[in-house]
């Protein structure tokens, strides 16, 4: 289970709209990094290889030359960077600006004007993202509360005073961990819609962590488990990642988290709070 530190909140990424045109230069730089120091390119040999469909040219229908393939790849990368703003831009105008800049011609917008437009647009996109996140958080909170109210009535499901819900799938006979212990677990985490966001099973590697460093729902839930147990946990948003979720990550705001957890071992005391 990722810790709070690993899922710490990130600042809104749209401080400006650089639009990832730097991707092109990065790609070209990376392509040149395969050469050994001092190694020269045989231009004639390279052109001949291109003409014969050899060398770096891949067999991609519709993209016959290396130049076309590289250009298309850069276009895909730029498109990914524009996904969030796709309804706010005009591709013909973007193409016009790129042609002007690459041809060394005078642009219609100077640097000062570009900075003003960039800042204004960034604020607009950020406001839209915040509004979208707030609407999503409101819906997820209502859906989560309705689910937990229903789920808590099912046989075998226990609801604690904090609102955590759990069900013992396998009851172990070992000791229960203390809040200061380090534990070893296997787990799978999903959202209410069944979408998996993490799994130590898929990595085929149990996870070890101080119990104090995970979200409150895990701290409480795992402390209820004797070693050798497997529990199912339903963690309300207030005991998980709250109304922010994991910005840029897999957990939306106000999400109820569903975990299947096996407590494999207690490894002793972890670091004290504040250490």
PDB file of C-alpha atoms in Angstrom:
ATOM      1  CA  UNK A   1       0.000   0.000   0.000  1.00  0.00           C
ATOM      2  CA  UNK A   2       1.533   3.335  -0.965  1.00  0.00           C
ATOM      3  CA  UNK A   3       2.220   5.561   2.002  1.00  0.00           C
ATOM      4  CA  UNK A   4       1.057   9.122   2.553  1.00  0.00           C
ATOM      5  CA  UNK A   5       4.554  10.252   1.677  1.00  0.00           C
ATOM      6  CA  UNK A   6       4.437   8.449  -1.681  1.00  0.00           C
ATOM      7  CA  UNK A   7       0.977   9.832  -2.469  1.00  0.00           C
ATOM      8  CA  UNK A   8       1.625  13.351  -1.168  1.00  0.00           C
ATOM      9  CA  UNK A   9      -0.388  16.063  -2.855  1.00  0.00           C
ATOM     10  CA  UNK A  10       1.080  17.584  -5.972  1.00  0.00           C
ATOM     11  CA  UNK A  11       0.690  21.179  -7.117  1.00  0.00           C
ATOM     12  CA  UNK A  12      -1.457  21.774 -10.195  1.00  0.00           C
ATOM     13  CA  UNK A  13       0.736  20.905 -13.137  1.00  0.00           C
ATOM     14  CA  UNK A  14      -0.591  23.581 -15.493  1.00  0.00           C
ATOM     15  CA  UNK A  15       1.516  26.558 -14.522  1.00  0.00           C
ATOM     16  CA  UNK A  16       1.970  27.264 -18.202  1.00  0.00           C
ATOM     17  CA  UNK A  17       1.170  25.684 -21.544  1.00  0.00           C
ATOM     18  CA  UNK A  18       4.556  24.751 -22.921  1.00  0.00           C
ATOM     19  CA  UNK A  19       2.698  22.085 -24.960  1.00  0.00           C
ATOM     20  CA  UNK A  20       5.675  19.759 -24.999  1.00  0.00           C
ATOM     21  CA  UNK A  21       7.218  21.038 -28.208  1.00  0.00           C
ATOM     22  CA  UNK A  22      10.479  20.275 -26.436  1.00  0.00           C
ATOM     23  CA  UNK A  23       9.596  16.633 -27.021  1.00  0.00           C
ATOM     24  CA  UNK A  24      10.916  16.959 -30.522  1.00  0.00           C
ATOM     25  CA  UNK A  25      14.359  18.113 -29.481  1.00  0.00           C
ATOM     26  CA  UNK A  26      14.479  15.541 -26.686  1.00  0.00           C
ATOM     27  CA  UNK A  27      13.667  12.767 -29.125  1.00  0.00           C
ATOM     28  CA  UNK A  28      16.354  13.909 -31.533  1.00  0.00           C
ATOM     29  CA  UNK A  29      18.859  14.215 -28.688  1.00  0.00           C
ATOM     30  CA  UNK A  30      18.013  10.725 -27.444  1.00  0.00           C
ATOM     31  CA  UNK A  31      18.424   9.338 -30.942  1.00  0.00           C
ATOM     32  CA  UNK A  32      21.952  10.720 -31.045  1.00  0.00           C
ATOM     33  CA  UNK A  33      22.866   9.268 -27.662  1.00  0.00           C
ATOM     34  CA  UNK A  34      23.306   5.797 -29.117  1.00  0.00           C
ATOM     35  CA  UNK A  35      26.493   6.886 -30.883  1.00  0.00           C
ATOM     36  CA  UNK A  36      29.819   6.294 -29.263  1.00  0.00           C
ATOM     37  CA  UNK A  37      32.005   9.334 -28.578  1.00  0.00           C
ATOM     38  CA  UNK A  38      33.802  10.383 -31.750  1.00  0.00           C
ATOM     39  CA  UNK A  39      31.699   8.151 -34.000  1.00  0.00           C
ATOM     40  CA  UNK A  40      30.664   9.843 -37.254  1.00  0.00           C
ATOM     41  CA  UNK A  41      27.553   9.221 -39.338  1.00  0.00           C
ATOM     42  CA  UNK A  42      28.023   8.031 -42.869  1.00  0.00           C
ATOM     43  CA  UNK A  43      25.419  10.236 -44.565  1.00  0.00           C
ATOM     44  CA  UNK A  44      25.539   8.429 -47.896  1.00  0.00           C
ATOM     45  CA  UNK A  45      25.127   5.049 -46.234  1.00  0.00           C
ATOM     46  CA  UNK A  46      22.230   6.325 -44.121  1.00  0.00           C
ATOM     47  CA  UNK A  47      20.396   7.767 -47.122  1.00  0.00           C
ATOM     48  CA  UNK A  48      20.910   4.541 -49.074  1.00  0.00           C
ATOM     49  CA  UNK A  49      19.504   2.506 -46.168  1.00  0.00           C
ATOM     50  CA  UNK A  50      16.461   4.751 -46.037  1.00  0.00           C
ATOM     51  CA  UNK A  51      15.896   4.420 -49.758  1.00  0.00           C
ATOM     52  CA  UNK A  52      16.067   0.631 -49.512  1.00  0.00           C
ATOM     53  CA  UNK A  53      13.716   0.522 -46.521  1.00  0.00           C
ATOM     54  CA  UNK A  54      16.523  -0.628 -44.220  1.00  0.00           C
ATOM     55  CA  UNK A  55      18.357   0.958 -41.313  1.00  0.00           C
ATOM     56  CA  UNK A  56      16.053   2.617 -38.774  1.00  0.00           C
ATOM     57  CA  UNK A  57      12.962   2.595 -40.988  1.00  0.00           C
ATOM     58  CA  UNK A  58      10.235   0.382 -39.519  1.00  0.00           C
ATOM     59  CA  UNK A  59       7.561  -1.317 -41.557  1.00  0.00           C
ATOM     60  CA  UNK A  60       4.625   0.900 -40.570  1.00  0.00           C
ATOM     61  CA  UNK A  61       1.777   1.198 -43.103  1.00  0.00           C
ATOM     62  CA  UNK A  62       1.168   4.807 -44.077  1.00  0.00           C
ATOM     63  CA  UNK A  63       4.555   5.950 -42.747  1.00  0.00           C
ATOM     64  CA  UNK A  64       7.091   4.873 -45.320  1.00  0.00           C
ATOM     65  CA  UNK A  65      10.136   6.923 -44.317  1.00  0.00           C
ATOM     66  CA  UNK A  66      12.032   7.499 -41.113  1.00  0.00           C
ATOM     67  CA  UNK A  67      11.194  11.200 -41.329  1.00  0.00           C
ATOM     68  CA  UNK A  68       7.473  10.447 -41.483  1.00  0.00           C
ATOM     69  CA  UNK A  69       7.686   8.002 -38.597  1.00  0.00           C
ATOM     70  CA  UNK A  70       9.637  10.384 -36.361  1.00  0.00           C
ATOM     71  CA  UNK A  71       7.270  13.233 -37.229  1.00  0.00           C
ATOM     72  CA  UNK A  72       4.227  11.118 -36.428  1.00  0.00           C
ATOM     73  CA  UNK A  73       5.722   9.978 -33.132  1.00  0.00           C
ATOM     74  CA  UNK A  74       6.394  13.602 -32.121  1.00  0.00           C
ATOM     75  CA  UNK A  75       2.836  14.491 -33.103  1.00  0.00           C
ATOM     76  CA  UNK A  76       1.489  11.744 -30.832  1.00  0.00           C
ATOM     77  CA  UNK A  77       3.586  12.990 -27.921  1.00  0.00           C
ATOM     78  CA  UNK A  78       2.391  16.558 -28.422  1.00  0.00           C
ATOM     79  CA  UNK A  79      -1.212  15.354 -28.666  1.00  0.00           C
ATOM     80  CA  UNK A  80      -0.892  13.567 -25.317  1.00  0.00           C
ATOM     81  CA  UNK A  81       0.352  16.758 -23.700  1.00  0.00           C
ATOM     82  CA  UNK A  82      -2.634  18.656 -25.131  1.00  0.00           C
ATOM     83  CA  UNK A  83      -5.287  16.160 -24.015  1.00  0.00           C
ATOM     84  CA  UNK A  84      -6.474  18.249 -21.081  1.00  0.00           C
ATOM     85  CA  UNK A  85      -6.850  21.375 -23.224  1.00  0.00           C
ATOM     86  CA  UNK A  86      -8.104  19.759 -26.439  1.00  0.00           C
ATOM     87  CA  UNK A  87     -11.439  21.610 -26.369  1.00  0.00           C
ATOM     88  CA  UNK A  88      -9.704  24.968 -25.979  1.00  0.00           C
ATOM     89  CA  UNK A  89      -7.295  24.890 -28.917  1.00  0.00           C
ATOM     90  CA  UNK A  90      -7.326  25.111 -32.701  1.00  0.00           C
ATOM     91  CA  UNK A  91      -4.983  22.685 -34.438  1.00  0.00           C
ATOM     92  CA  UNK A  92      -4.729  24.758 -37.610  1.00  0.00           C
ATOM     93  CA  UNK A  93      -3.503  27.744 -35.616  1.00  0.00           C
ATOM     94  CA  UNK A  94      -1.007  25.580 -33.730  1.00  0.00           C
ATOM     95  CA  UNK A  95       0.291  24.288 -37.057  1.00  0.00           C
ATOM     96  CA  UNK A  96       0.521  27.849 -38.367  1.00  0.00           C
ATOM     97  CA  UNK A  97       2.590  28.953 -35.365  1.00  0.00           C
ATOM     98  CA  UNK A  98       4.916  25.950 -35.657  1.00  0.00           C
ATOM     99  CA  UNK A  99       5.520  26.561 -39.343  1.00  0.00           C
ATOM    100  CA  UNK A 100       6.273  30.231 -38.677  1.00  0.00           C
ATOM    101  CA  UNK A 101       8.687  29.483 -35.851  1.00  0.00           C
ATOM    102  CA  UNK A 102      10.502  26.652 -37.661  1.00  0.00           C
ATOM    103  CA  UNK A 103      10.876  28.798 -40.772  1.00  0.00           C
ATOM    104  CA  UNK A 104      12.448  31.597 -38.736  1.00  0.00           C
ATOM    105  CA  UNK A 105       9.705  34.035 -39.737  1.00  0.00           C
ATOM    106  CA  UNK A 106       8.272  36.819 -37.560  1.00  0.00           C
ATOM    107  CA  UNK A 107       5.469  35.482 -35.343  1.00  0.00           C
ATOM    108  CA  UNK A 108       2.125  37.226 -34.862  1.00  0.00           C
ATOM    109  CA  UNK A 109       2.715  37.298 -31.098  1.00  0.00           C
ATOM    110  CA  UNK A 110       5.778  38.636 -29.282  1.00  0.00           C
ATOM    111  CA  UNK A 111       7.249  37.110 -26.104  1.00  0.00           C
ATOM    112  CA  UNK A 112       5.406  39.472 -23.759  1.00  0.00           C
ATOM    113  CA  UNK A 113       2.070  38.798 -25.398  1.00  0.00           C
ATOM    114  CA  UNK A 114       2.734  35.072 -25.367  1.00  0.00           C
ATOM    115  CA  UNK A 115       3.504  35.194 -21.633  1.00  0.00           C
ATOM    116  CA  UNK A 116       0.277  37.073 -20.911  1.00  0.00           C
ATOM    117  CA  UNK A 117      -1.813  34.617 -22.955  1.00  0.00           C
ATOM    118  CA  UNK A 118      -0.015  31.669 -21.370  1.00  0.00           C
ATOM    119  CA  UNK A 119      -0.676  32.847 -17.805  1.00  0.00           C
ATOM    120  CA  UNK A 120      -4.311  33.664 -18.505  1.00  0.00           C
ATOM    121  CA  UNK A 121      -4.915  30.315 -20.177  1.00  0.00           C
ATOM    122  CA  UNK A 122      -3.209  28.407 -17.364  1.00  0.00           C
ATOM    123  CA  UNK A 123      -5.514  30.053 -14.835  1.00  0.00           C
ATOM    124  CA  UNK A 124      -8.549  29.142 -16.938  1.00  0.00           C
ATOM    125  CA  UNK A 125      -7.548  25.492 -17.263  1.00  0.00           C
ATOM    126  CA  UNK A 126      -6.685  25.270 -13.582  1.00  0.00           C
ATOM    127  CA  UNK A 127     -10.097  26.677 -12.625  1.00  0.00           C
ATOM    128  CA  UNK A 128     -11.806  24.109 -14.857  1.00  0.00           C
ATOM    129  CA  UNK A 129      -9.807  21.296 -13.294  1.00  0.00           C
ATOM    130  CA  UNK A 130     -10.666  22.426  -9.779  1.00  0.00           C
ATOM    131  CA  UNK A 131     -14.371  22.638 -10.668  1.00  0.00           C
ATOM    132  CA  UNK A 132     -14.237  19.174 -12.206  1.00  0.00           C
ATOM    133  CA  UNK A 133     -12.450  17.749  -9.168  1.00  0.00           C
ATOM    134  CA  UNK A 134     -15.004  19.296  -6.778  1.00  0.00           C
ATOM    135  CA  UNK A 135     -17.929  17.855  -8.755  1.00  0.00           C
ATOM    136  CA  UNK A 136     -16.259  14.447  -8.847  1.00  0.00           C
ATOM    137  CA  UNK A 137     -15.536  14.603  -5.122  1.00  0.00           C
ATOM    138  CA  UNK A 138     -19.171  15.429  -4.333  1.00  0.00           C
ATOM    139  CA  UNK A 139     -20.475  12.526  -6.410  1.00  0.00           C
ATOM    140  CA  UNK A 140     -17.928  10.064  -5.048  1.00  0.00           C
ATOM    141  CA  UNK A 141     -18.757  11.053  -1.467  1.00  0.00           C
ATOM    142  CA  UNK A 142     -22.478  10.429  -2.004  1.00  0.00           C
ATOM    143  CA  UNK A 143     -21.859   7.141  -3.828  1.00  0.00           C
ATOM    144  CA  UNK A 144     -19.425   5.995  -1.144  1.00  0.00           C
ATOM    145  CA  UNK A 145     -21.789   6.773   1.723  1.00  0.00           C
ATOM    146  CA  UNK A 146     -24.626   4.904   0.010  1.00  0.00           C
ATOM    147  CA  UNK A 147     -22.391   1.894  -0.641  1.00  0.00           C
ATOM    148  CA  UNK A 148     -21.079   1.710   2.918  1.00  0.00           C
ATOM    149  CA  UNK A 149     -24.589   1.999   4.374  1.00  0.00           C
ATOM    150  CA  UNK A 150     -25.669  -0.986   2.298  1.00  0.00           C
ATOM    151  CA  UNK A 151     -22.452  -2.982   2.662  1.00  0.00           C
ATOM    152  CA  UNK A 152     -22.500  -2.680   6.443  1.00  0.00           C
ATOM    153  CA  UNK A 153     -25.737  -4.704   6.563  1.00  0.00           C
ATOM    154  CA  UNK A 154     -24.220  -7.740   4.829  1.00  0.00           C
ATOM    155  CA  UNK A 155     -23.445 -10.894   6.861  1.00  0.00           C
ATOM    156  CA  UNK A 156     -19.884 -10.981   8.177  1.00  0.00           C
ATOM    157  CA  UNK A 157     -19.193  -7.277   7.572  1.00  0.00           C
ATOM    158  CA  UNK A 158     -18.210  -5.345  10.703  1.00  0.00           C
ATOM    159  CA  UNK A 159     -18.310  -1.548  10.920  1.00  0.00           C
ATOM    160  CA  UNK A 160     -16.016   0.072  13.499  1.00  0.00           C
ATOM    161  CA  UNK A 161     -16.608   3.328  15.361  1.00  0.00           C
ATOM    162  CA  UNK A 162     -14.438   5.178  12.831  1.00  0.00           C
ATOM    163  CA  UNK A 163     -16.495   3.946   9.872  1.00  0.00           C
ATOM    164  CA  UNK A 164     -13.986   1.344   8.676  1.00  0.00           C
ATOM    165  CA  UNK A 165     -15.623  -1.848   7.450  1.00  0.00           C
ATOM    166  CA  UNK A 166     -13.957  -5.250   7.402  1.00  0.00           C
ATOM    167  CA  UNK A 167     -14.696  -8.906   6.839  1.00  0.00           C
ATOM    168  CA  UNK A 168     -12.486 -11.785   7.977  1.00  0.00           C
ATOM    169  CA  UNK A 169     -11.892 -14.082   5.002  1.00  0.00           C
ATOM    170  CA  UNK A 170      -9.328 -16.176   6.904  1.00  0.00           C
ATOM    171  CA  UNK A 171      -8.727 -15.805  10.625  1.00  0.00           C
ATOM    172  CA  UNK A 172      -5.121 -16.369  11.656  1.00  0.00           C
ATOM    173  CA  UNK A 173      -3.836 -17.478  15.057  1.00  0.00           C
ATOM    174  CA  UNK A 174      -0.773 -15.280  15.410  1.00  0.00           C
ATOM    175  CA  UNK A 175      -0.194 -12.042  17.289  1.00  0.00           C
ATOM    176  CA  UNK A 176      -1.791  -8.737  16.335  1.00  0.00           C
ATOM    177  CA  UNK A 177       0.527  -5.860  15.395  1.00  0.00           C
ATOM    178  CA  UNK A 178       0.973  -2.797  17.562  1.00  0.00           C
ATOM    179  CA  UNK A 179       0.805   0.706  16.047  1.00  0.00           C
ATOM    180  CA  UNK A 180       4.602   0.973  16.271  1.00  0.00           C
ATOM    181  CA  UNK A 181       5.291  -2.312  14.459  1.00  0.00           C
ATOM    182  CA  UNK A 182       6.640  -2.969  10.980  1.00  0.00           C
ATOM    183  CA  UNK A 183       4.519  -5.509   9.116  1.00  0.00           C
ATOM    184  CA  UNK A 184       4.805  -7.655   6.007  1.00  0.00           C
ATOM    185  CA  UNK A 185       1.649  -7.979   3.889  1.00  0.00           C
ATOM    186  CA  UNK A 186       0.272  -9.071   0.547  1.00  0.00           C
ATOM    187  CA  UNK A 187      -2.614  -7.001  -0.796  1.00  0.00           C
ATOM    188  CA  UNK A 188      -4.784  -5.961  -3.706  1.00  0.00           C
ATOM    189  CA  UNK A 189      -6.500  -2.575  -3.883  1.00  0.00           C
ATOM    190  CA  UNK A 190      -9.494  -1.587  -6.012  1.00  0.00           C
ATOM    191  CA  UNK A 191     -12.073   1.179  -6.306  1.00  0.00           C
ATOM    192  CA  UNK A 192     -15.788   0.540  -5.878  1.00  0.00           C
ATOM    193  CA  UNK A 193     -16.152  -0.004  -9.626  1.00  0.00           C
ATOM    194  CA  UNK A 194     -13.644  -2.853  -9.407  1.00  0.00           C
ATOM    195  CA  UNK A 195     -10.794  -0.953 -11.054  1.00  0.00           C
ATOM    196  CA  UNK A 196      -7.507  -2.173  -9.577  1.00  0.00           C
ATOM    197  CA  UNK A 197      -4.976   0.516  -8.692  1.00  0.00           C
ATOM    198  CA  UNK A 198      -2.327  -1.533  -6.899  1.00  0.00           C
ATOM    199  CA  UNK A 199      -1.393  -5.135  -6.132  1.00  0.00           C
ATOM    200  CA  UNK A 200       1.596  -6.729  -4.465  1.00  0.00           C
ATOM    201  CA  UNK A 201       0.352 -10.067  -5.821  1.00  0.00           C
ATOM    202  CA  UNK A 202       0.977  -8.914  -9.384  1.00  0.00           C
ATOM    203  CA  UNK A 203       4.502  -7.876  -8.434  1.00  0.00           C
ATOM    204  CA  UNK A 204       4.914 -11.227  -6.676  1.00  0.00           C
ATOM    205  CA  UNK A 205       6.544  -9.344  -3.830  1.00  0.00           C
ATOM    206  CA  UNK A 206       5.082  -8.780  -0.329  1.00  0.00           C
ATOM    207  CA  UNK A 207       5.405  -5.268   1.075  1.00  0.00           C
ATOM    208  CA  UNK A 208       6.997  -4.253   4.376  1.00  0.00           C
ATOM    209  CA  UNK A 209       6.228  -0.938   6.072  1.00  0.00           C
ATOM    210  CA  UNK A 210       5.862   0.731   9.476  1.00  0.00           C
ATOM    211  CA  UNK A 211       2.163   0.676  10.346  1.00  0.00           C
ATOM    212  CA  UNK A 212       2.332   4.343  11.333  1.00  0.00           C
ATOM    213  CA  UNK A 213       3.182   5.412   7.794  1.00  0.00           C
ATOM    214  CA  UNK A 214       0.089   4.170   5.945  1.00  0.00           C
ATOM    215  CA  UNK A 215      -3.392   5.718   5.692  1.00  0.00           C
ATOM    216  CA  UNK A 216      -5.545   5.583   8.872  1.00  0.00           C
ATOM    217  CA  UNK A 217      -7.842   2.914   7.444  1.00  0.00           C
ATOM    218  CA  UNK A 218      -4.902   0.565   7.021  1.00  0.00           C
ATOM    219  CA  UNK A 219      -3.482   1.378  10.439  1.00  0.00           C
ATOM    220  CA  UNK A 220      -6.775   0.453  12.079  1.00  0.00           C
ATOM    221  CA  UNK A 221      -7.617  -2.510   9.858  1.00  0.00           C
ATOM    222  CA  UNK A 222      -4.280  -4.300  10.028  1.00  0.00           C
ATOM    223  CA  UNK A 223      -4.104  -3.805  13.796  1.00  0.00           C
ATOM    224  CA  UNK A 224      -7.270  -5.947  14.019  1.00  0.00           C
ATOM    225  CA  UNK A 225      -5.647  -8.865  12.165  1.00  0.00           C
ATOM    226  CA  UNK A 226      -3.748 -11.739  13.793  1.00  0.00           C
ATOM    227  CA  UNK A 227      -0.765 -12.903  11.736  1.00  0.00           C
ATOM    228  CA  UNK A 228      -1.948 -15.427   9.162  1.00  0.00           C
ATOM    229  CA  UNK A 229      -5.233 -13.629   8.574  1.00  0.00           C
ATOM    230  CA  UNK A 230      -6.730 -12.414   5.323  1.00  0.00           C
ATOM    231  CA  UNK A 231      -9.260  -9.587   5.614  1.00  0.00           C
ATOM    232  CA  UNK A 232     -11.289  -7.532   3.219  1.00  0.00           C
ATOM    233  CA  UNK A 233     -11.277  -3.836   4.111  1.00  0.00           C
ATOM    234  CA  UNK A 234     -13.601  -1.084   2.928  1.00  0.00           C
ATOM    235  CA  UNK A 235     -11.926   2.205   3.765  1.00  0.00           C
ATOM    236  CA  UNK A 236     -14.027   5.402   3.708  1.00  0.00           C
ATOM    237  CA  UNK A 237     -12.428   8.410   2.035  1.00  0.00           C
ATOM    238  CA  UNK A 238     -11.867  10.142   5.377  1.00  0.00           C
ATOM    239  CA  UNK A 239      -9.665   7.201   6.418  1.00  0.00           C
ATOM    240  CA  UNK A 240      -7.934   7.004   3.022  1.00  0.00           C
ATOM    241  CA  UNK A 241      -6.926   9.859   0.747  1.00  0.00           C
ATOM    242  CA  UNK A 242      -9.796  12.218   1.481  1.00  0.00           C
ATOM    243  CA  UNK A 243     -11.307  14.823  -0.799  1.00  0.00           C
ATOM    244  CA  UNK A 244      -8.079  15.261  -2.775  1.00  0.00           C
ATOM    245  CA  UNK A 245      -7.485  11.627  -3.714  1.00  0.00           C
ATOM    246  CA  UNK A 246      -4.090  11.230  -5.362  1.00  0.00           C
ATOM    247  CA  UNK A 247      -3.820  14.102  -7.891  1.00  0.00           C
ATOM    248  CA  UNK A 248      -2.232  12.749 -11.022  1.00  0.00           C
ATOM    249  CA  UNK A 249      -2.560   9.249  -9.564  1.00  0.00           C
ATOM    250  CA  UNK A 250      -5.094   6.431  -9.664  1.00  0.00           C
ATOM    251  CA  UNK A 251      -7.383   7.350  -6.753  1.00  0.00           C
ATOM    252  CA  UNK A 252     -10.137   9.940  -7.422  1.00  0.00           C
ATOM    253  CA  UNK A 253     -11.235  12.358  -4.669  1.00  0.00           C
ATOM    254  CA  UNK A 254     -13.487  10.981  -1.901  1.00  0.00           C
ATOM    255  CA  UNK A 255     -13.008   7.380  -3.028  1.00  0.00           C
ATOM    256  CA  UNK A 256     -13.907   4.382  -0.899  1.00  0.00           C
ATOM    257  CA  UNK A 257     -10.964   1.975  -1.144  1.00  0.00           C
ATOM    258  CA  UNK A 258     -11.445  -1.794  -1.187  1.00  0.00           C
ATOM    259  CA  UNK A 259      -8.558  -4.020  -0.126  1.00  0.00           C
ATOM    260  CA  UNK A 260      -7.899  -7.687   0.307  1.00  0.00           C
ATOM    261  CA  UNK A 261      -4.996  -7.923   2.752  1.00  0.00           C
ATOM    262  CA  UNK A 262      -2.972 -10.841   4.104  1.00  0.00           C
ATOM    263  CA  UNK A 263      -0.904 -10.196   7.216  1.00  0.00           C
ATOM    264  CA  UNK A 264       2.145 -12.407   6.715  1.00  0.00           C
ATOM    265  CA  UNK A 265       4.372 -11.333   9.582  1.00  0.00           C
ATOM    266  CA  UNK A 266       5.219  -8.757  12.228  1.00  0.00           C
ATOM    267  CA  UNK A 267       8.826  -7.618  11.913  1.00  0.00           C
ATOM    268  CA  UNK A 268       9.162  -5.732  15.184  1.00  0.00           C
ATOM    269  CA  UNK A 269       9.104  -2.097  16.152  1.00  0.00           C
ATOM    270  CA  UNK A 270       9.364   0.652  13.562  1.00  0.00           C
ATOM    271  CA  UNK A 271      10.620   4.217  13.911  1.00  0.00           C
ATOM    272  CA  UNK A 272       9.043   6.301  16.616  1.00  0.00           C
ATOM    273  CA  UNK A 273       6.735   9.167  15.587  1.00  0.00           C
ATOM    274  CA  UNK A 274       8.708  12.169  14.418  1.00  0.00           C
ATOM    275  CA  UNK A 275      11.859  10.164  13.782  1.00  0.00           C
TER     276      UNK A 275
END
